[in-house]
CSV table of C-alpha atoms in Angstrom, one decimal:
chain,number,residue,atom,x,y,z
A,1,MET,CA,-55.0,-54.6,-58.7
A,2,LYS,CA,-58.3,-53.7,-57.2
A,3,ALA,CA,-56.9,-54.4,-53.7
A,4,LEU,CA,-54.0,-52.0,-54.4
A,5,GLU,CA,-56.5,-49.4,-55.5
A,6,TYR,CA,-58.3,-49.6,-52.2
A,7,ILE,CA,-55.1,-49.3,-50.3
A,8,SER,CA,-53.8,-46.3,-52.3
A,9,ASN,CA,-57.1,-44.4,-52.4
A,10,LYS,CA,-57.9,-42.7,-49.1
A,11,ASP,CA,-61.7,-42.6,-49.6
A,12,LYS,CA,-61.9,-46.2,-50.7
A,13,ARG,CA,-59.6,-47.3,-47.9
A,14,ALA,CA,-61.9,-45.7,-45.4
A,15,VAL,CA,-64.9,-47.5,-46.9
A,16,TRP,CA,-63.0,-50.8,-46.8
A,17,MET,CA,-61.9,-50.3,-43.2
A,18,ARG,CA,-65.5,-49.4,-42.2
A,19,ALA,CA,-66.8,-52.5,-43.9
A,20,TYR,CA,-64.1,-54.6,-42.1
A,21,HIS,CA,-65.0,-53.2,-38.7
A,22,ILE,CA,-68.7,-54.0,-39.4
A,23,TRP,CA,-67.7,-57.6,-40.3
A,24,GLN,CA,-65.6,-57.9,-37.1
A,25,ARG,CA,-68.6,-57.0,-34.9
A,26,ARG,CA,-71.1,-59.2,-36.7
A,27,PRO,CA,-71.7,-62.6,-35.1
A,28,HIS,CA,-71.4,-65.7,-37.2
A,29,GLU,CA,-74.5,-66.4,-39.3
A,30,LEU,CA,-75.8,-69.9,-39.7
A,31,ALA,CA,-76.8,-71.2,-43.1
A,32,PRO,CA,-80.5,-70.7,-43.9
A,33,LEU,CA,-82.8,-73.6,-43.0
A,34,SER,CA,-83.6,-75.7,-46.1
A,35,GLU,CA,-87.3,-76.1,-46.9
A,36,GLU,CA,-86.8,-79.0,-49.2
A,37,MET,CA,-87.7,-82.6,-48.3
A,38,HIS,CA,-84.7,-84.9,-48.0
A,39,THR,CA,-84.2,-88.6,-47.4
A,40,CYS,CA,-81.2,-89.4,-45.1
A,41,SER,CA,-78.7,-91.6,-47.0
A,42,SER,CA,-77.6,-93.1,-43.7
A,43,CYS,CA,-80.8,-94.1,-41.8
A,44,GLY,CA,-83.5,-93.5,-44.5
A,45,THR,CA,-85.5,-90.9,-42.4
A,46,ALA,CA,-87.5,-88.4,-44.4
A,47,PHE,CA,-86.9,-84.9,-43.1
A,48,GLN,CA,-87.1,-81.1,-43.8
A,49,GLY,CA,-84.1,-79.0,-42.9
A,50,ASN,CA,-80.3,-79.1,-43.1
A,51,TYR,CA,-79.6,-82.2,-40.8
A,52,CYS,CA,-81.3,-85.5,-40.2
A,53,PRO,CA,-83.2,-85.3,-36.8
A,54,ARG,CA,-82.5,-89.0,-36.2
A,55,CYS,CA,-78.8,-89.5,-36.8
A,56,GLY,CA,-77.6,-85.9,-37.4
A,57,GLN,CA,-76.1,-86.5,-40.9
A,58,SER,CA,-76.0,-83.5,-43.2
A,59,ALA,CA,-78.6,-83.2,-46.0
A,60,ARG,CA,-75.8,-82.2,-48.4
A,61,ILE,CA,-73.9,-85.5,-48.2
A,62,GLY,CA,-72.8,-86.3,-51.8
A,63,ARG,CA,-70.0,-88.2,-53.6
A,64,PHE,CA,-66.5,-88.0,-52.3
A,65,SER,CA,-64.3,-85.2,-53.5
A,66,PHE,CA,-60.6,-84.2,-52.9
A,67,LYS,CA,-61.9,-81.5,-50.4
A,68,LYS,CA,-63.9,-84.1,-48.5
A,69,ALA,CA,-61.0,-86.5,-48.4
A,70,ALA,CA,-58.7,-83.8,-47.1
A,71,LEU,CA,-61.2,-83.0,-44.3
A,72,LEU,CA,-61.4,-86.7,-43.4
A,73,PHE,CA,-57.6,-86.8,-43.1
A,74,LEU,CA,-57.6,-83.7,-40.9
A,75,ASP,CA,-60.4,-85.2,-38.8
A,76,VAL,CA,-57.9,-87.7,-37.5
A,77,TRP,CA,-56.5,-84.9,-35.4
A,78,GLY,CA,-59.9,-83.3,-34.7
A,79,MET,CA,-59.5,-80.6,-37.3
A,80,GLY,CA,-61.8,-81.9,-40.0
A,81,ASN,CA,-64.9,-79.8,-39.4
A,82,ARG,CA,-65.5,-76.3,-40.6
A,83,SER,CA,-65.7,-74.8,-37.1
A,84,MET,CA,-61.9,-75.3,-36.8
A,85,PHE,CA,-61.1,-73.2,-39.8
A,86,ARG,CA,-63.7,-70.6,-38.9
A,87,SER,CA,-62.2,-70.4,-35.4
A,88,ILE,CA,-58.7,-69.9,-36.8
A,89,ARG,CA,-60.0,-67.2,-39.2
A,90,ASP,CA,-61.9,-65.3,-36.5
A,91,LEU,CA,-59.2,-65.6,-33.9
A,92,MET,CA,-56.8,-64.0,-36.5
A,93,PHE,CA,-59.0,-61.1,-37.5
A,94,ARG,CA,-61.6,-60.6,-34.8
A,95,PRO,CA,-60.4,-62.4,-31.7
A,96,GLY,CA,-62.1,-60.5,-28.9
A,97,TYR,CA,-65.5,-60.3,-30.7
A,98,MET,CA,-65.3,-64.1,-31.5
A,99,ILE,CA,-64.5,-64.9,-27.8
A,100,ARG,CA,-67.4,-62.6,-26.7
A,101,ASP,CA,-69.8,-64.5,-29.1
A,102,TYR,CA,-68.6,-67.8,-27.7
A,103,LEU,CA,-69.2,-66.7,-24.1
A,104,LYS,CA,-72.7,-65.5,-25.0
A,105,GLY,CA,-73.6,-69.1,-26.1
A,106,MET,CA,-72.6,-69.4,-29.8
A,107,GLN,CA,-70.5,-72.5,-29.0
A,108,SER,CA,-71.5,-74.9,-31.8
A,109,ALA,CA,-70.1,-72.4,-34.4
A,110,TYR,CA,-66.5,-72.6,-33.0
A,111,PHE,CA,-63.9,-75.2,-32.1
A,112,PRO,CA,-63.6,-76.0,-28.4
A,113,PRO,CA,-61.0,-73.7,-26.8
A,114,PHE,CA,-59.1,-76.3,-24.7
A,115,LYS,CA,-59.0,-78.9,-27.5
A,116,MET,CA,-57.6,-76.2,-29.8
A,117,PHE,CA,-55.1,-75.2,-27.2
A,118,PHE,CA,-53.5,-78.7,-27.0
A,119,LEU,CA,-53.6,-79.2,-30.8
A,120,LEU,CA,-51.8,-75.9,-31.3
A,121,ALA,CA,-49.3,-76.8,-28.5
A,122,ALA,CA,-48.5,-80.0,-30.3
A,123,LEU,CA,-48.2,-78.3,-33.6
A,124,SER,CA,-45.9,-75.6,-32.0
A,125,LEU,CA,-43.7,-78.4,-30.6
A,126,LEU,CA,-43.4,-79.9,-34.1
A,127,VAL,CA,-42.5,-76.6,-35.7
A,128,GLU,CA,-39.9,-75.7,-33.1
A,129,HIS,CA,-38.2,-79.0,-33.1
A,130,GLY,CA,-37.6,-79.9,-36.7
A,131,PHE,CA,-40.3,-78.7,-39.1
A,132,SER,CA,-39.8,-75.2,-40.7
A,133,LEU,CA,-40.2,-73.9,-44.2
A,134,THR,CA,-37.0,-71.9,-43.8
A,135,ALA,CA,-34.9,-74.3,-41.8
A,136,SER,CA,-31.1,-73.8,-42.1
A,137,GLU,CA,-27.9,-74.9,-40.5
A,138,THR,CA,-27.4,-71.4,-39.2
A,139,ALA,CA,-30.0,-71.9,-36.5
A,140,THR,CA,-28.3,-75.1,-35.3
A,141,GLU,CA,-24.9,-73.4,-35.2
A,142,THR,CA,-26.4,-70.5,-33.2
A,143,GLU,CA,-27.9,-72.9,-30.7
A,144,ILE,CA,-24.5,-74.6,-30.2
A,145,GLU,CA,-22.9,-71.2,-29.6
A,146,VAL,CA,-25.6,-70.2,-27.1
A,147,ASN,CA,-25.1,-73.5,-25.2
A,148,GLU,CA,-21.4,-73.1,-25.1
A,149,GLU,CA,-21.7,-69.6,-23.7
A,150,THR,CA,-24.2,-70.8,-21.1
A,151,GLU,CA,-21.8,-73.5,-20.0
A,152,LYS,CA,-19.0,-71.0,-19.8
A,153,ASP,CA,-21.1,-68.6,-17.7
A,154,GLU,CA,-22.0,-71.4,-15.3
A,155,THR,CA,-18.4,-72.4,-14.9
A,156,GLU,CA,-17.4,-68.8,-14.1
A,157,ARG,CA,-20.0,-68.6,-11.4
A,158,GLN,CA,-18.5,-71.6,-9.5
A,159,LEU,CA,-16.6,-71.0,-6.3
A,160,THR,CA,-13.1,-72.3,-5.5
A,161,VAL,CA,-12.7,-74.2,-2.2
A,162,ASN,CA,-9.4,-75.8,-1.3
A,163,GLY,CA,-8.4,-75.6,-4.9
A,164,GLN,CA,-11.5,-77.3,-6.2
A,165,LYS,CA,-14.4,-75.6,-7.9
A,166,VAL,CA,-17.8,-76.0,-6.3
A,167,GLU,CA,-21.2,-74.5,-7.0
A,168,PRO,CA,-22.9,-72.3,-4.3
A,169,PRO,CA,-25.8,-74.3,-2.8
A,170,MET,CA,-28.4,-71.6,-3.5
A,171,TYR,CA,-27.2,-71.2,-7.1
A,172,HIS,CA,-27.2,-75.0,-7.6
A,173,ILE,CA,-30.8,-75.3,-6.3
A,174,GLY,CA,-31.9,-72.4,-8.4
A,175,MET,CA,-30.3,-73.9,-11.6
A,176,LYS,CA,-32.0,-77.2,-10.9
A,177,PHE,CA,-35.4,-75.4,-10.6
A,178,VAL,CA,-34.8,-73.5,-13.9
A,179,LYS,CA,-33.7,-76.7,-15.7
A,180,SER,CA,-36.8,-78.6,-14.4
A,181,MET,CA,-39.1,-75.8,-15.7
A,182,ASP,CA,-37.2,-75.8,-19.0
A,183,SER,CA,-37.6,-79.5,-19.2
A,184,LEU,CA,-41.4,-79.2,-18.6
A,185,GLU,CA,-41.6,-76.6,-21.3
A,186,GLN,CA,-39.8,-78.9,-23.8
A,187,LYS,CA,-41.6,-82.1,-23.0
A,188,ASN,CA,-45.0,-80.8,-22.1
A,189,PRO,CA,-45.4,-77.4,-23.7
A,190,ALA,CA,-49.2,-77.4,-23.4
A,191,ILE,CA,-49.1,-78.0,-19.6
A,192,PHE,CA,-46.3,-75.4,-19.2
A,193,SER,CA,-48.3,-72.8,-21.3
A,194,LEU,CA,-51.5,-73.6,-19.3
A,195,LEU,CA,-49.6,-73.0,-16.0
A,196,MET,CA,-48.2,-69.7,-17.2
A,197,LEU,CA,-51.7,-68.7,-18.5
A,198,LEU,CA,-53.3,-69.5,-15.1
A,199,MET,CA,-50.6,-67.4,-13.4
A,200,PHE,CA,-51.7,-64.3,-15.3
A,201,THR,CA,-55.4,-65.0,-15.0
A,202,ILE,CA,-56.2,-63.9,-11.5
A,203,PRO,CA,-54.7,-60.3,-11.6
A,204,LEU,CA,-56.0,-59.7,-15.1
A,205,TYR,CA,-59.5,-60.9,-14.1
A,206,PHE,CA,-59.5,-58.5,-11.2
A,207,PHE,CA,-59.1,-55.6,-13.7
A,208,LEU,CA,-61.5,-56.8,-16.4
A,209,ARG,CA,-64.2,-58.5,-14.4
A,210,HIS,CA,-66.5,-55.4,-14.6
A,211,SER,CA,-65.9,-54.4,-18.2
A,212,PRO,CA,-68.3,-52.2,-20.2
A,213,VAL,CA,-69.2,-55.0,-22.6
A,214,ILE,CA,-69.4,-57.9,-20.0
A,215,PRO,CA,-70.1,-56.2,-16.6
A,216,ASP,CA,-70.7,-59.6,-14.8
A,217,LEU,CA,-67.8,-61.6,-16.3
A,218,ARG,CA,-67.3,-64.9,-14.3
A,219,TYR,CA,-63.9,-66.2,-13.5
A,220,SER,CA,-64.6,-69.5,-15.3
A,221,GLU,CA,-65.6,-67.5,-18.4
A,222,PHE,CA,-62.5,-65.4,-18.2
A,223,VAL,CA,-60.3,-68.6,-18.1
A,224,VAL,CA,-62.0,-69.7,-21.4
A,225,ALA,CA,-61.4,-66.3,-22.9
A,226,LEU,CA,-57.7,-66.4,-22.0
A,227,VAL,CA,-57.3,-69.9,-23.5
A,228,TYR,CA,-58.8,-68.6,-26.7
A,229,THR,CA,-56.4,-65.6,-26.5
A,230,SER,CA,-53.5,-68.0,-26.0
A,231,ASN,CA,-54.7,-69.8,-29.1
A,232,THR,CA,-54.6,-66.6,-31.1
A,233,PHE,CA,-51.0,-66.0,-30.0
A,234,SER,CA,-50.1,-69.6,-30.9
A,235,ILE,CA,-51.6,-69.2,-34.4
A,236,TYR,CA,-49.5,-66.2,-35.3
A,237,SER,CA,-46.4,-67.5,-33.5
A,238,ILE,CA,-46.5,-70.8,-35.4
A,239,ALA,CA,-46.9,-69.0,-38.7
A,240,GLY,CA,-44.0,-66.7,-37.7
A,241,ASN,CA,-41.8,-69.7,-37.0
A,242,LEU,CA,-42.8,-71.5,-40.1
A,243,LEU,CA,-42.1,-68.5,-42.4
A,244,ASP,CA,-39.3,-67.2,-40.2
A,245,SER,CA,-41.2,-63.8,-40.1
A,246,ARG,CA,-40.4,-61.3,-37.4
A,247,ILE,CA,-43.5,-59.4,-38.4
A,248,LEU,CA,-45.8,-62.3,-37.6
A,249,LYS,CA,-44.0,-62.9,-34.3
A,250,LEU,CA,-44.6,-59.3,-33.4
A,251,ILE,CA,-48.3,-59.5,-34.4
A,252,ALA,CA,-48.5,-62.6,-32.1
A,253,VAL,CA,-47.6,-60.3,-29.2
A,254,LEU,CA,-49.8,-57.4,-30.3
A,255,ILE,CA,-52.8,-59.7,-30.9
A,256,VAL,CA,-53.1,-60.4,-27.2
A,257,PHE,CA,-53.7,-56.7,-26.6
A,258,VAL,CA,-56.2,-56.5,-29.5
A,259,ALA,CA,-58.1,-59.5,-28.2
A,260,LEU,CA,-58.4,-58.1,-24.7
A,261,LYS,CA,-59.5,-54.7,-26.0
A,262,GLN,CA,-62.2,-56.2,-28.2
A,263,LEU,CA,-63.4,-58.5,-25.4
A,264,SER,CA,-63.6,-55.9,-22.7
A,265,GLY,CA,-64.6,-52.8,-24.6
A,266,TYR,CA,-62.1,-50.7,-22.6
A,267,SER,CA,-60.0,-48.0,-24.3
A,268,LYS,CA,-56.5,-48.9,-25.7
A,269,ARG,CA,-54.7,-47.0,-23.0
A,270,ARG,CA,-56.7,-48.6,-20.2
A,271,VAL,CA,-56.2,-52.2,-21.5
A,272,LEU,CA,-52.4,-51.5,-22.0
A,273,GLY,CA,-52.2,-50.3,-18.4
A,274,TYR,CA,-54.0,-53.3,-17.1
A,275,ILE,CA,-51.7,-55.6,-19.1
A,276,VAL,CA,-48.5,-53.9,-17.7
A,277,LEU,CA,-49.9,-54.1,-14.1
A,278,THR,CA,-50.7,-57.7,-14.6
A,279,VAL,CA,-47.2,-58.6,-15.8
A,280,LEU,CA,-45.6,-56.7,-12.9
A,281,ILE,CA,-47.8,-58.3,-10.3
A,282,SER,CA,-47.5,-61.8,-11.8
A,283,THR,CA,-43.7,-61.5,-12.1
A,284,ALA,CA,-43.4,-60.3,-8.5
A,285,VAL,CA,-45.6,-63.2,-7.2
A,286,LEU,CA,-43.7,-65.7,-9.3
A,287,MET,CA,-40.3,-64.5,-8.1
A,288,THR,CA,-41.5,-64.6,-4.5
A,289,LEU,CA,-42.8,-68.2,-4.9
A,290,VAL,CA,-39.6,-69.3,-6.7
A,291,GLY,CA,-37.4,-67.6,-4.1
A,292,THR,CA,-39.3,-69.2,-1.2
A,293,TYR,CA,-39.2,-72.6,-2.8
A,294,ILE,CA,-35.4,-72.4,-3.4
A,295,TYR,CA,-34.8,-71.1,0.2
A,296,ILE,CA,-36.9,-74.0,1.7
A,297,ILE,CA,-35.1,-76.6,-0.4
A,298,TYR,CA,-31.8,-75.0,0.7
A,299,LEU,CA,-32.8,-75.3,4.4
A,300,LEU,CA,-33.8,-78.9,4.0
A,301,TYR,CA,-31.2,-80.3,1.7
A,302,GLY,CA,-28.6,-77.5,1.1
A,303,LYS,CA,-26.4,-78.0,4.1
């Protein structure tokens, strides 16, 4: 009820939004250093602080609870520490500011970007191929209809030579390339996503390398920033697929824009313009490379 009151009341809503924006910009704060003396239950070292200086075990180790057991279970997949959940939270609600904090050196507070990238890619593959909270037979029927229509379109594009249907060589080579890329996406989604990510990196870096917030942004840093941005997209996309929510899928697209704006400090219009130019340039380059590849293969093996 109190939350509804803040939403309906204009003044209270403005206060809440201002507090939210302050929280977004505030870097992660570590727990205060303990002044008590502790004896490490693992190596027996007496120390003052939050962690044992000899073996690194936390001073707050106690008896096992359901929470600790759950974290140990998640730790099998590298997700059992608090930095993973903190990273997911911050990527959802303050992505660009969190990436900026990470690039400035606050790396122990957040889950490593590439490790998270491959974990989310594996989870995305699981969700898209069998696990969904709203799974139904309708989706399967739709996929069958789409496959039938695709096969029909391919048959219609075939040429007739001496009463027999044959595929045009260029079309045949092009379809083999498309199928190979589709196979890569299905079998190795992380690698496919990483390749697509790198394709967009160079032109976008050219536009954002001298941003107001980070005027000397390095290319290696920008790659890390885009990997985290991709992770943000994956989080909302996976949630959208699990819940079959179009709103979350739309947010997954919009969050890329939000992350780049918060990271760079540019205006909304400028960031949007840079994204559009990046898509146009990358698409033109990709089409040129694919066309050149198909033409070379045709010259070598098409005749």
